[in-house]
Amino acid sequence: MPTENIKRNGASRSWRDNLIDIEPYVAGEQKRSPRLVKLNTNESPFPPSPLVSKAIEGFDAEILARYPDPNAKGLVRTIAGREGLPEEMVFVGNGSDEVIAFAFKAFFNSGLPVLFPDLTYSFYPVWCRLHGIPYEQVPLNSDFRIGQEGYARGNGGIVIPNPNAPTGIAEGAEFFGRLLRANTDSVVIVDEAYYGFGAETILPLTRKYDNLFVARTLSKAGSLAGLRLGMGFGSPPLIAALNAVKDSFNSYTVGSFTQCAGAAALSDQAYYDDAAAKIIGTRERFTAAMRGLGFSVLDSSANFVFVTHPQLGAMELYEWLKARDILVRWFASPAKASSHLRITIGLDSEMDALLAAIEEYMQGKEI
Ligand code: PMP
């Protein structure tokens, strides 16, 4: 737009009127205290692979004087090799939040509403508002599962986490195959942030459906939430569009240090399989114990569980636990979430401490 027009149109407005007016995503609290039992943001209770420590110790700080490889070619090659996909089908970013935010910008430009569940990752509506993308939220079925029916209509794109968050419920490849066969005119994003805890991956379907994009992260099963490394997989035109968005925003999204430590983590699958097996074991024990206390617990394929109790107020229990240095996640909205708590699976000892606290709370209420 010519400068003259900008001046004329903006003449009577204060700079304050020109600031963005957006309701942002609210991240889970990152309280630090040695006594804290932190079960609110779905991090892994285990440290990263020892190979990550080794890579960090051997990292030459002199490298940081130069910009990183903007396309993280070495890391992309490692990831592509691991997944048996060509490099043109792999994208990396500063956490999967960034990868998905770029994907919304790159893929959802039809003007039609993007569809996602009405109970899901609450960053999706924020990215839509940030990018000016219309959206509609499709109600989950009464059993908290995702139905196909609500997505069988014209749309500007579909976004589904698998497993879904905060329910933890996963659908199989057959479900997504059916969804993709019915939806060929827009891009389908499947957010596999919680892959690695028992859900089936649909990554192989990226070879078959060139409108499928799968996002992953090292923040959960990879024990590297602090490193900020996310990745995405899709057909070459999808990855080219993502790279065009990245290079219109910030060419150097993944630092040299992250590229080095991330590659080390990706070379130690055995370590992470072992950690995931422990988390799954703890999840199943914790689920059974909570059901024993009268909680309803959805069947989770993630590293968290979504729970509710017919006689207990979720917010009150959340506050009571927080006052005792046990942090879980309570969502004030949407209404169907506010009666539940989302609890990250931590160490056995942390889950035992939580169970003991919940029992004490229930005794106080004479339940
Ligand atoms: N998708 C979902 C469903 C998530 O819960 C999260 C973590 N809050 C992310 C993506 C983003 O994770 P990260 O940016 O740490 O990769």
Tab-separated table of C-alpha atoms and ligand atoms in Angstrom:
chain	number	residue	atom	x	y	z
A	1	MET	CA	0.000	0.000	0.000
A	2	PRO	CA	1.420	3.474	-0.837
A	3	THR	CA	2.628	5.413	2.234
A	4	GLU	CA	0.200	8.263	1.489
A	5	ASN	CA	-2.825	5.992	2.028
A	6	ILE	CA	-1.418	4.553	5.217
A	7	LYS	CA	-0.875	8.070	6.581
A	8	ARG	CA	-4.351	9.268	5.619
A	9	ASN	CA	-6.185	6.221	6.980
A	10	GLY	CA	-4.133	6.050	10.135
A	11	ALA	CA	-4.045	9.810	10.834
A	12	SER	CA	-6.664	9.933	13.587
A	13	ARG	CA	-5.653	6.708	15.305
A	14	SER	CA	-3.371	6.494	18.305
A	15	TRP	CA	-0.656	3.857	18.217
A	16	ARG	CA	-2.554	2.158	21.045
A	17	ASP	CA	-5.510	1.572	18.694
A	18	ASN	CA	-3.159	-0.193	16.322
A	19	LEU	CA	-1.875	-2.816	18.737
A	20	ILE	CA	-3.019	-6.374	18.091
A	21	ASP	CA	-6.222	-7.334	19.901
A	22	ILE	CA	-6.010	-11.090	20.373
A	23	GLU	CA	-6.819	-13.561	23.118
A	24	PRO	CA	-3.612	-15.616	23.350
A	25	TYR	CA	-3.057	-19.236	24.321
A	26	VAL	CA	-2.464	-19.688	28.029
A	27	ALA	CA	0.418	-22.086	28.648
A	28	GLY	CA	0.456	-24.322	31.737
A	29	GLU	CA	2.265	-22.872	34.746
A	30	GLN	CA	6.010	-23.454	34.883
A	31	LYS	CA	6.399	-23.144	38.657
A	32	ARG	CA	9.800	-24.269	39.963
A	33	SER	CA	10.210	-25.617	43.452
A	34	PRO	CA	12.174	-28.630	44.631
A	35	ARG	CA	9.067	-29.939	46.429
A	36	LEU	CA	6.764	-29.514	43.457
A	37	VAL	CA	5.085	-32.565	41.922
A	38	LYS	CA	4.669	-31.179	38.426
A	39	LEU	CA	1.969	-33.025	36.505
A	40	ASN	CA	0.473	-30.166	34.478
A	41	THR	CA	2.235	-29.783	31.114
A	42	ASN	CA	2.803	-33.350	29.912
A	43	GLU	CA	6.576	-33.316	30.054
A	44	SER	CA	8.466	-36.569	30.549
A	45	PRO	CA	9.577	-37.342	34.109
A	46	PHE	CA	12.745	-38.913	32.676
A	47	PRO	CA	15.889	-37.090	31.526
A	48	PRO	CA	16.828	-37.069	27.830
A	49	SER	CA	18.987	-39.901	26.460
A	50	PRO	CA	22.597	-39.957	27.757
A	51	LEU	CA	23.619	-39.431	24.121
A	52	VAL	CA	22.066	-35.939	24.367
A	53	SER	CA	24.250	-35.099	27.412
A	54	LYS	CA	27.273	-36.391	25.495
A	55	ALA	CA	26.447	-34.272	22.441
A	56	ILE	CA	25.953	-31.181	24.641
A	57	GLU	CA	29.272	-31.760	26.426
A	58	GLY	CA	31.035	-32.122	23.090
A	59	PHE	CA	29.311	-29.121	21.507
A	60	ASP	CA	31.785	-26.487	20.322
A	61	ALA	CA	30.459	-23.055	21.415
A	62	GLU	CA	32.515	-21.412	18.635
A	63	ILE	CA	29.915	-22.717	16.188
A	64	LEU	CA	27.435	-20.291	17.743
A	65	ALA	CA	29.288	-17.293	16.282
A	66	ARG	CA	27.792	-18.229	12.910
A	67	TYR	CA	24.157	-18.549	11.894
A	68	PRO	CA	22.873	-22.122	11.838
A	69	ASP	CA	22.092	-23.982	8.627
A	70	PRO	CA	18.705	-22.363	7.850
A	71	ASN	CA	17.328	-25.624	6.482
A	72	ALA	CA	18.867	-27.838	9.208
A	73	LYS	CA	19.901	-30.226	6.416
A	74	GLY	CA	21.839	-32.641	8.650
A	75	LEU	CA	18.956	-32.960	11.087
A	76	VAL	CA	16.410	-33.288	8.279
A	77	ARG	CA	18.541	-36.065	6.735
A	78	THR	CA	18.690	-37.911	10.082
A	79	ILE	CA	14.910	-37.660	10.554
A	80	ALA	CA	14.150	-38.642	6.944
A	81	GLY	CA	16.465	-41.664	7.235
A	82	ARG	CA	14.840	-42.754	10.482
A	83	GLU	CA	11.332	-42.586	9.034
A	84	GLY	CA	12.229	-43.961	5.596
A	85	LEU	CA	10.974	-40.823	3.811
A	86	PRO	CA	12.710	-38.545	1.288
A	87	GLU	CA	14.185	-35.331	2.725
A	88	GLU	CA	11.696	-33.227	0.702
A	89	MET	CA	8.958	-34.661	2.936
A	90	VAL	CA	10.477	-33.417	6.221
A	91	PHE	CA	10.291	-30.017	7.938
A	92	VAL	CA	11.760	-28.987	11.304
A	93	GLY	CA	10.920	-26.059	13.554
A	94	ASN	CA	11.265	-24.424	16.918
A	95	GLY	CA	8.880	-26.784	18.709
A	96	SER	CA	5.839	-28.309	17.046
A	97	ASP	CA	3.859	-25.228	18.107
A	98	GLU	CA	5.860	-23.292	15.550
A	99	VAL	CA	5.601	-26.052	12.934
A	100	ILE	CA	1.800	-26.135	13.285
A	101	ALA	CA	1.475	-22.330	13.406
A	102	PHE	CA	3.417	-22.174	10.100
A	103	ALA	CA	1.288	-25.011	8.711
A	104	PHE	CA	-1.923	-23.060	9.385
A	105	LYS	CA	-0.460	-20.076	7.516
A	106	ALA	CA	0.867	-22.231	4.671
A	107	PHE	CA	-2.117	-24.560	4.108
A	108	PHE	CA	-5.315	-22.804	5.174
A	109	ASN	CA	-5.895	-20.048	2.640
A	110	SER	CA	-9.203	-21.035	1.008
A	111	GLY	CA	-11.455	-18.741	3.071
A	112	LEU	CA	-13.527	-21.791	4.105
A	113	PRO	CA	-13.653	-22.695	7.800
A	114	VAL	CA	-10.996	-25.007	9.201
A	115	LEU	CA	-12.489	-27.804	11.316
A	116	PHE	CA	-11.190	-29.246	14.584
A	117	PRO	CA	-12.799	-30.843	17.651
A	118	ASP	CA	-14.555	-28.667	20.237
A	119	LEU	CA	-12.383	-30.228	22.920
A	120	THR	CA	-8.792	-30.272	21.714
A	121	TYR	CA	-5.489	-28.406	21.879
A	122	SER	CA	-6.529	-24.848	22.683
A	123	PHE	CA	-3.758	-23.325	20.554
A	124	TYR	CA	-5.637	-24.153	17.310
A	125	PRO	CA	-8.263	-21.376	17.605
A	126	VAL	CA	-5.514	-18.937	18.610
A	127	TRP	CA	-3.521	-19.610	15.434
A	128	CYS	CA	-6.694	-19.232	13.379
A	129	ARG	CA	-7.358	-15.843	14.955
A	130	LEU	CA	-3.707	-14.801	14.555
A	131	HIS	CA	-3.707	-15.655	10.845
A	132	GLY	CA	-7.310	-14.528	10.173
A	133	ILE	CA	-8.456	-18.067	9.284
A	134	PRO	CA	-12.155	-18.877	9.800
A	135	TYR	CA	-12.797	-21.988	11.898
A	136	GLU	CA	-15.570	-24.164	13.305
A	137	GLN	CA	-15.290	-26.596	16.162
A	138	VAL	CA	-16.894	-30.009	15.694
A	139	PRO	CA	-18.438	-31.500	18.859
A	140	LEU	CA	-16.876	-34.707	20.161
A	141	ASN	CA	-19.256	-37.653	20.526
A	142	SER	CA	-20.776	-38.212	23.976
A	143	ASP	CA	-18.010	-40.742	24.750
A	144	PHE	CA	-15.386	-37.995	24.082
A	145	ARG	CA	-14.359	-39.635	20.811
A	146	ILE	CA	-14.001	-37.942	17.433
A	147	GLY	CA	-16.726	-38.877	14.951
A	148	GLN	CA	-16.272	-38.808	11.166
A	149	GLU	CA	-19.678	-37.224	10.418
A	150	GLY	CA	-18.924	-33.658	11.531
A	151	TYR	CA	-15.962	-33.486	9.127
A	152	ALA	CA	-17.846	-34.682	6.034
A	153	ARG	CA	-18.516	-31.217	4.586
A	154	GLY	CA	-16.761	-28.452	2.703
A	155	ASN	CA	-13.908	-27.084	4.765
A	156	GLY	CA	-10.666	-25.123	4.529
A	157	GLY	CA	-8.729	-27.826	6.356
A	158	ILE	CA	-8.970	-30.309	9.223
A	159	VAL	CA	-6.771	-30.508	12.333
A	160	ILE	CA	-6.906	-33.480	14.676
A	161	PRO	CA	-4.418	-34.440	17.372
A	162	ASN	CA	-3.851	-38.176	17.688
A	163	PRO	CA	-4.114	-39.008	20.546
A	164	ASN	CA	-6.454	-36.083	21.148
A	165	ALA	CA	-5.609	-33.717	23.981
A	166	PRO	CA	-6.813	-33.403	26.704
A	167	THR	CA	-8.814	-36.644	26.369
A	168	GLY	CA	-5.828	-38.894	25.552
A	169	ILE	CA	-8.047	-40.968	23.243
A	170	ALA	CA	-6.397	-42.181	20.014
A	171	GLU	CA	-7.961	-43.270	16.738
A	172	GLY	CA	-6.328	-45.784	14.402
A	173	ALA	CA	-4.956	-45.541	10.860
A	174	GLU	CA	-8.251	-46.931	9.545
A	175	PHE	CA	-10.116	-43.901	10.981
A	176	PHE	CA	-7.721	-41.457	9.309
A	177	GLY	CA	-7.717	-43.387	6.030
A	178	ARG	CA	-11.504	-43.035	5.919
A	179	LEU	CA	-11.286	-39.322	6.805
A	180	LEU	CA	-8.698	-38.721	4.074
A	181	ARG	CA	-10.646	-40.627	1.428
A	182	ALA	CA	-13.662	-38.413	2.195
A	183	ASN	CA	-11.619	-35.216	2.273
A	184	THR	CA	-9.452	-34.687	-0.768
A	185	ASP	CA	-9.812	-30.922	-1.316
A	186	SER	CA	-8.153	-29.529	1.803
A	187	VAL	CA	-5.120	-30.320	3.932
A	188	VAL	CA	-5.554	-32.597	6.942
A	189	ILE	CA	-3.114	-31.974	9.816
A	190	VAL	CA	-2.675	-34.805	12.294
A	191	ASP	CA	-0.835	-33.584	15.377
A	192	GLU	CA	1.076	-36.549	16.815
A	193	ALA	CA	2.548	-34.613	19.763
A	194	TYR	CA	1.699	-37.552	22.033
A	195	TYR	CA	2.907	-40.293	19.741
A	196	GLY	CA	5.054	-42.875	21.492
A	197	PHE	CA	2.718	-43.878	24.321
A	198	GLY	CA	0.741	-46.579	22.568
A	199	ALA	CA	-1.112	-44.832	19.708
A	200	GLU	CA	-0.707	-46.011	16.120
A	201	THR	CA	1.165	-43.514	13.924
A	202	ILE	CA	-0.317	-42.506	10.608
A	203	LEU	CA	2.998	-41.270	9.242
A	204	PRO	CA	3.076	-43.974	6.491
A	205	LEU	CA	-0.138	-42.460	5.065
A	206	THR	CA	1.824	-39.338	4.034
A	207	ARG	CA	3.115	-41.390	1.089
A	208	LYS	CA	-0.414	-42.201	-0.012
A	209	TYR	CA	-2.252	-38.914	0.646
A	210	ASP	CA	-0.463	-35.797	-0.513
A	211	ASN	CA	-2.863	-33.557	1.464
A	212	LEU	CA	-1.844	-35.161	4.794
A	213	PHE	CA	0.563	-33.387	7.146
A	214	VAL	CA	1.775	-35.075	10.337
A	215	ALA	CA	3.374	-33.002	13.120
A	216	ARG	CA	5.592	-34.453	15.847
A	217	THR	CA	7.696	-33.121	18.706
A	218	LEU	CA	10.609	-34.112	20.913
A	219	SER	CA	8.926	-32.337	23.860
A	220	LYS	CA	6.941	-35.299	25.197
A	221	ALA	CA	8.262	-38.832	24.614
A	222	GLY	CA	11.644	-37.269	23.692
A	223	SER	CA	12.124	-35.636	27.152
A	224	LEU	CA	13.279	-32.429	25.455
A	225	ALA	CA	10.553	-29.828	26.051
A	226	GLY	CA	13.251	-27.297	26.919
A	227	LEU	CA	15.168	-27.830	23.657
A	228	ARG	CA	12.251	-26.762	21.416
A	229	LEU	CA	12.396	-29.116	18.466
A	230	GLY	CA	9.353	-30.030	16.428
A	231	MET	CA	9.015	-31.632	13.019
A	232	GLY	CA	6.475	-32.238	10.322
A	233	PHE	CA	5.998	-34.701	7.469
A	234	GLY	CA	4.062	-34.354	4.245
A	235	SER	CA	4.221	-34.344	0.470
A	236	PRO	CA	6.899	-32.143	-1.172
A	237	PRO	CA	4.419	-29.326	-2.090
A	238	LEU	CA	3.318	-29.086	1.571
A	239	ILE	CA	6.920	-28.928	2.791
A	240	ALA	CA	7.800	-26.347	0.107
A	241	ALA	CA	4.873	-24.158	1.267
A	242	LEU	CA	6.052	-24.466	4.860
A	243	ASN	CA	9.589	-23.479	3.915
A	244	ALA	CA	8.189	-20.462	2.051
A	245	VAL	CA	6.346	-19.382	5.232
A	246	LYS	CA	9.427	-19.972	7.361
A	247	ASP	CA	11.574	-17.927	5.001
A	248	SER	CA	8.993	-15.134	5.089
A	249	PHE	CA	9.158	-15.026	8.863
A	250	ASN	CA	12.555	-16.115	10.216
A	251	SER	CA	15.045	-18.146	8.213
A	252	TYR	CA	16.885	-19.500	11.244
A	253	THR	CA	14.206	-21.079	13.410
A	254	VAL	CA	16.240	-24.046	14.687
A	255	GLY	CA	19.528	-23.080	16.366
A	256	SER	CA	22.792	-25.017	15.889
A	257	PHE	CA	22.673	-26.255	19.471
A	258	THR	CA	19.147	-27.634	19.041
A	259	GLN	CA	20.101	-29.275	15.730
A	260	CYS	CA	23.016	-31.050	17.426
A	261	ALA	CA	21.186	-32.201	20.590
A	262	GLY	CA	18.077	-33.153	18.613
A	263	ALA	CA	20.047	-35.402	16.254
A	264	ALA	CA	21.614	-37.137	19.271
A	265	ALA	CA	18.191	-37.809	20.809
A	266	LEU	CA	16.903	-39.243	17.550
A	267	SER	CA	19.758	-41.761	17.462
A	268	ASP	CA	18.754	-43.443	20.735
A	269	GLN	CA	15.353	-45.024	20.109
A	270	ALA	CA	16.054	-47.894	22.539
A	271	TYR	CA	16.384	-45.462	25.447
A	272	TYR	CA	13.112	-43.743	24.582
A	273	ASP	CA	11.225	-47.014	24.020
A	274	ASP	CA	12.235	-48.046	27.521
A	275	ALA	CA	11.144	-44.698	29.039
A	276	ALA	CA	7.796	-44.836	27.185
A	277	ALA	CA	7.175	-48.406	28.414
A	278	LYS	CA	7.695	-47.222	31.997
A	279	ILE	CA	5.293	-44.294	31.505
A	280	ILE	CA	2.671	-46.590	29.975
A	281	GLY	CA	3.020	-48.994	32.925
A	282	THR	CA	2.610	-46.131	35.411
A	283	ARG	CA	-0.375	-44.784	33.451
A	284	GLU	CA	-2.165	-48.129	33.610
A	285	ARG	CA	-1.505	-48.529	37.364
A	286	PHE	CA	-2.602	-44.951	38.059
A	287	THR	CA	-5.746	-45.346	35.916
A	288	ALA	CA	-6.764	-48.475	37.845
A	289	ALA	CA	-6.116	-46.788	41.204
A	290	MET	CA	-8.155	-43.704	40.239
A	291	ARG	CA	-11.037	-45.874	39.027
A	292	GLY	CA	-10.833	-47.656	42.378
A	293	LEU	CA	-11.430	-44.266	44.039
A	294	GLY	CA	-14.568	-43.729	41.964
A	295	PHE	CA	-13.061	-41.505	39.255
A	296	SER	CA	-14.053	-41.919	35.660
A	297	VAL	CA	-10.825	-42.075	33.597
A	298	LEU	CA	-10.851	-42.039	29.795
A	299	ASP	CA	-8.719	-44.763	28.152
A	300	SER	CA	-5.523	-42.873	27.344
A	301	SER	CA	-2.863	-43.572	24.713
A	302	ALA	CA	-0.901	-40.503	25.845
A	303	ASN	CA	1.289	-39.538	28.813
A	304	PHE	CA	-1.656	-37.978	30.625
A	305	VAL	CA	-5.127	-38.976	31.748
A	306	PHE	CA	-8.384	-37.015	31.780
A	307	VAL	CA	-10.398	-37.693	34.908
A	308	THR	CA	-13.597	-36.661	36.648
A	309	HIS	CA	-15.434	-37.692	39.804
A	310	PRO	CA	-19.223	-37.431	40.185
A	311	GLN	CA	-18.975	-36.038	43.730
A	312	LEU	CA	-15.928	-33.775	43.425
A	313	GLY	CA	-15.538	-30.304	41.945
A	314	ALA	CA	-12.529	-30.338	39.585
A	315	MET	CA	-11.505	-26.735	40.214
A	316	GLU	CA	-11.663	-27.121	43.976
A	317	LEU	CA	-9.553	-30.289	43.878
A	318	TYR	CA	-7.051	-28.584	41.545
A	319	GLU	CA	-6.693	-25.653	43.988
A	320	TRP	CA	-6.397	-27.958	46.976
A	321	LEU	CA	-3.636	-29.989	45.296
A	322	LYS	CA	-1.825	-26.846	44.176
A	323	ALA	CA	-1.739	-25.548	47.748
A	324	ARG	CA	0.057	-28.814	48.567
A	325	ASP	CA	2.618	-28.377	45.772
A	326	ILE	CA	0.982	-30.858	43.408
A	327	LEU	CA	0.265	-29.234	40.064
A	328	VAL	CA	-2.218	-30.763	37.611
A	329	ARG	CA	-4.161	-29.002	34.810
A	330	TRP	CA	-7.692	-27.694	35.096
A	331	PHE	CA	-9.350	-25.956	32.136
A	332	ALA	CA	-12.029	-23.342	32.912
A	333	SER	CA	-13.425	-23.823	29.406
A	334	PRO	CA	-14.934	-25.344	27.355
A	335	ALA	CA	-17.758	-26.412	29.690
A	336	LYS	CA	-17.278	-30.110	28.904
A	337	ALA	CA	-13.659	-29.892	30.160
A	338	SER	CA	-14.220	-27.891	33.350
A	339	SER	CA	-15.519	-30.857	35.337
A	340	HIS	CA	-12.290	-32.769	34.583
A	341	LEU	CA	-8.615	-32.636	35.485
A	342	ARG	CA	-5.820	-33.502	33.075
A	343	ILE	CA	-3.049	-35.258	34.922
A	344	THR	CA	0.382	-35.869	33.402
A	345	ILE	CA	1.911	-39.280	34.104
A	346	GLY	CA	5.073	-38.735	36.142
A	347	LEU	CA	7.252	-41.100	38.144
A	348	ASP	CA	5.575	-43.863	40.157
A	349	SER	CA	6.530	-42.007	43.343
A	350	GLU	CA	4.858	-38.807	42.066
A	351	MET	CA	1.656	-40.622	41.160
A	352	ASP	CA	1.663	-42.300	44.575
A	353	ALA	CA	1.999	-38.871	46.234
A	354	LEU	CA	-0.920	-37.598	44.159
A	355	LEU	CA	-3.077	-40.635	44.988
A	356	ALA	CA	-2.344	-40.235	48.699
A	357	ALA	CA	-3.292	-36.541	48.509
A	358	ILE	CA	-6.537	-37.302	46.634
A	359	GLU	CA	-7.443	-39.965	49.214
A	360	GLU	CA	-6.827	-37.449	52.001
A	361	TYR	CA	-9.003	-34.899	50.212
A	362	MET	CA	-11.799	-37.433	49.775
A	363	GLN	CA	-11.618	-38.465	53.434
A	364	GLY	CA	-11.983	-34.785	54.379
A	365	LYS	CA	-15.131	-34.660	52.231
A	366	GLU	CA	-16.314	-37.983	53.681
A	367	ILE	CA	-16.551	-39.582	50.236
B	1	PMP	N1	0.300	-30.261	20.043
B	1	PMP	C1	-0.290	-30.621	21.194
B	1	PMP	C2	-1.567	-31.398	21.118
B	1	PMP	C3	0.285	-30.279	22.425
B	1	PMP	O1	-0.324	-30.604	23.568
B	1	PMP	C4	1.500	-29.555	22.432
B	1	PMP	C5	2.167	-29.174	23.740
B	1	PMP	N2	1.530	-28.237	24.493
B	1	PMP	C6	2.066	-29.190	21.213
B	1	PMP	C7	1.457	-29.570	20.032
B	1	PMP	C8	3.306	-28.353	21.113
B	1	PMP	O2	4.428	-28.909	21.684
B	1	PMP	P1	5.887	-28.323	21.394
B	1	PMP	O3	5.742	-26.926	20.872
B	1	PMP	O4	6.563	-28.368	22.717
B	1	PMP	O5	6.494	-29.234	20.387
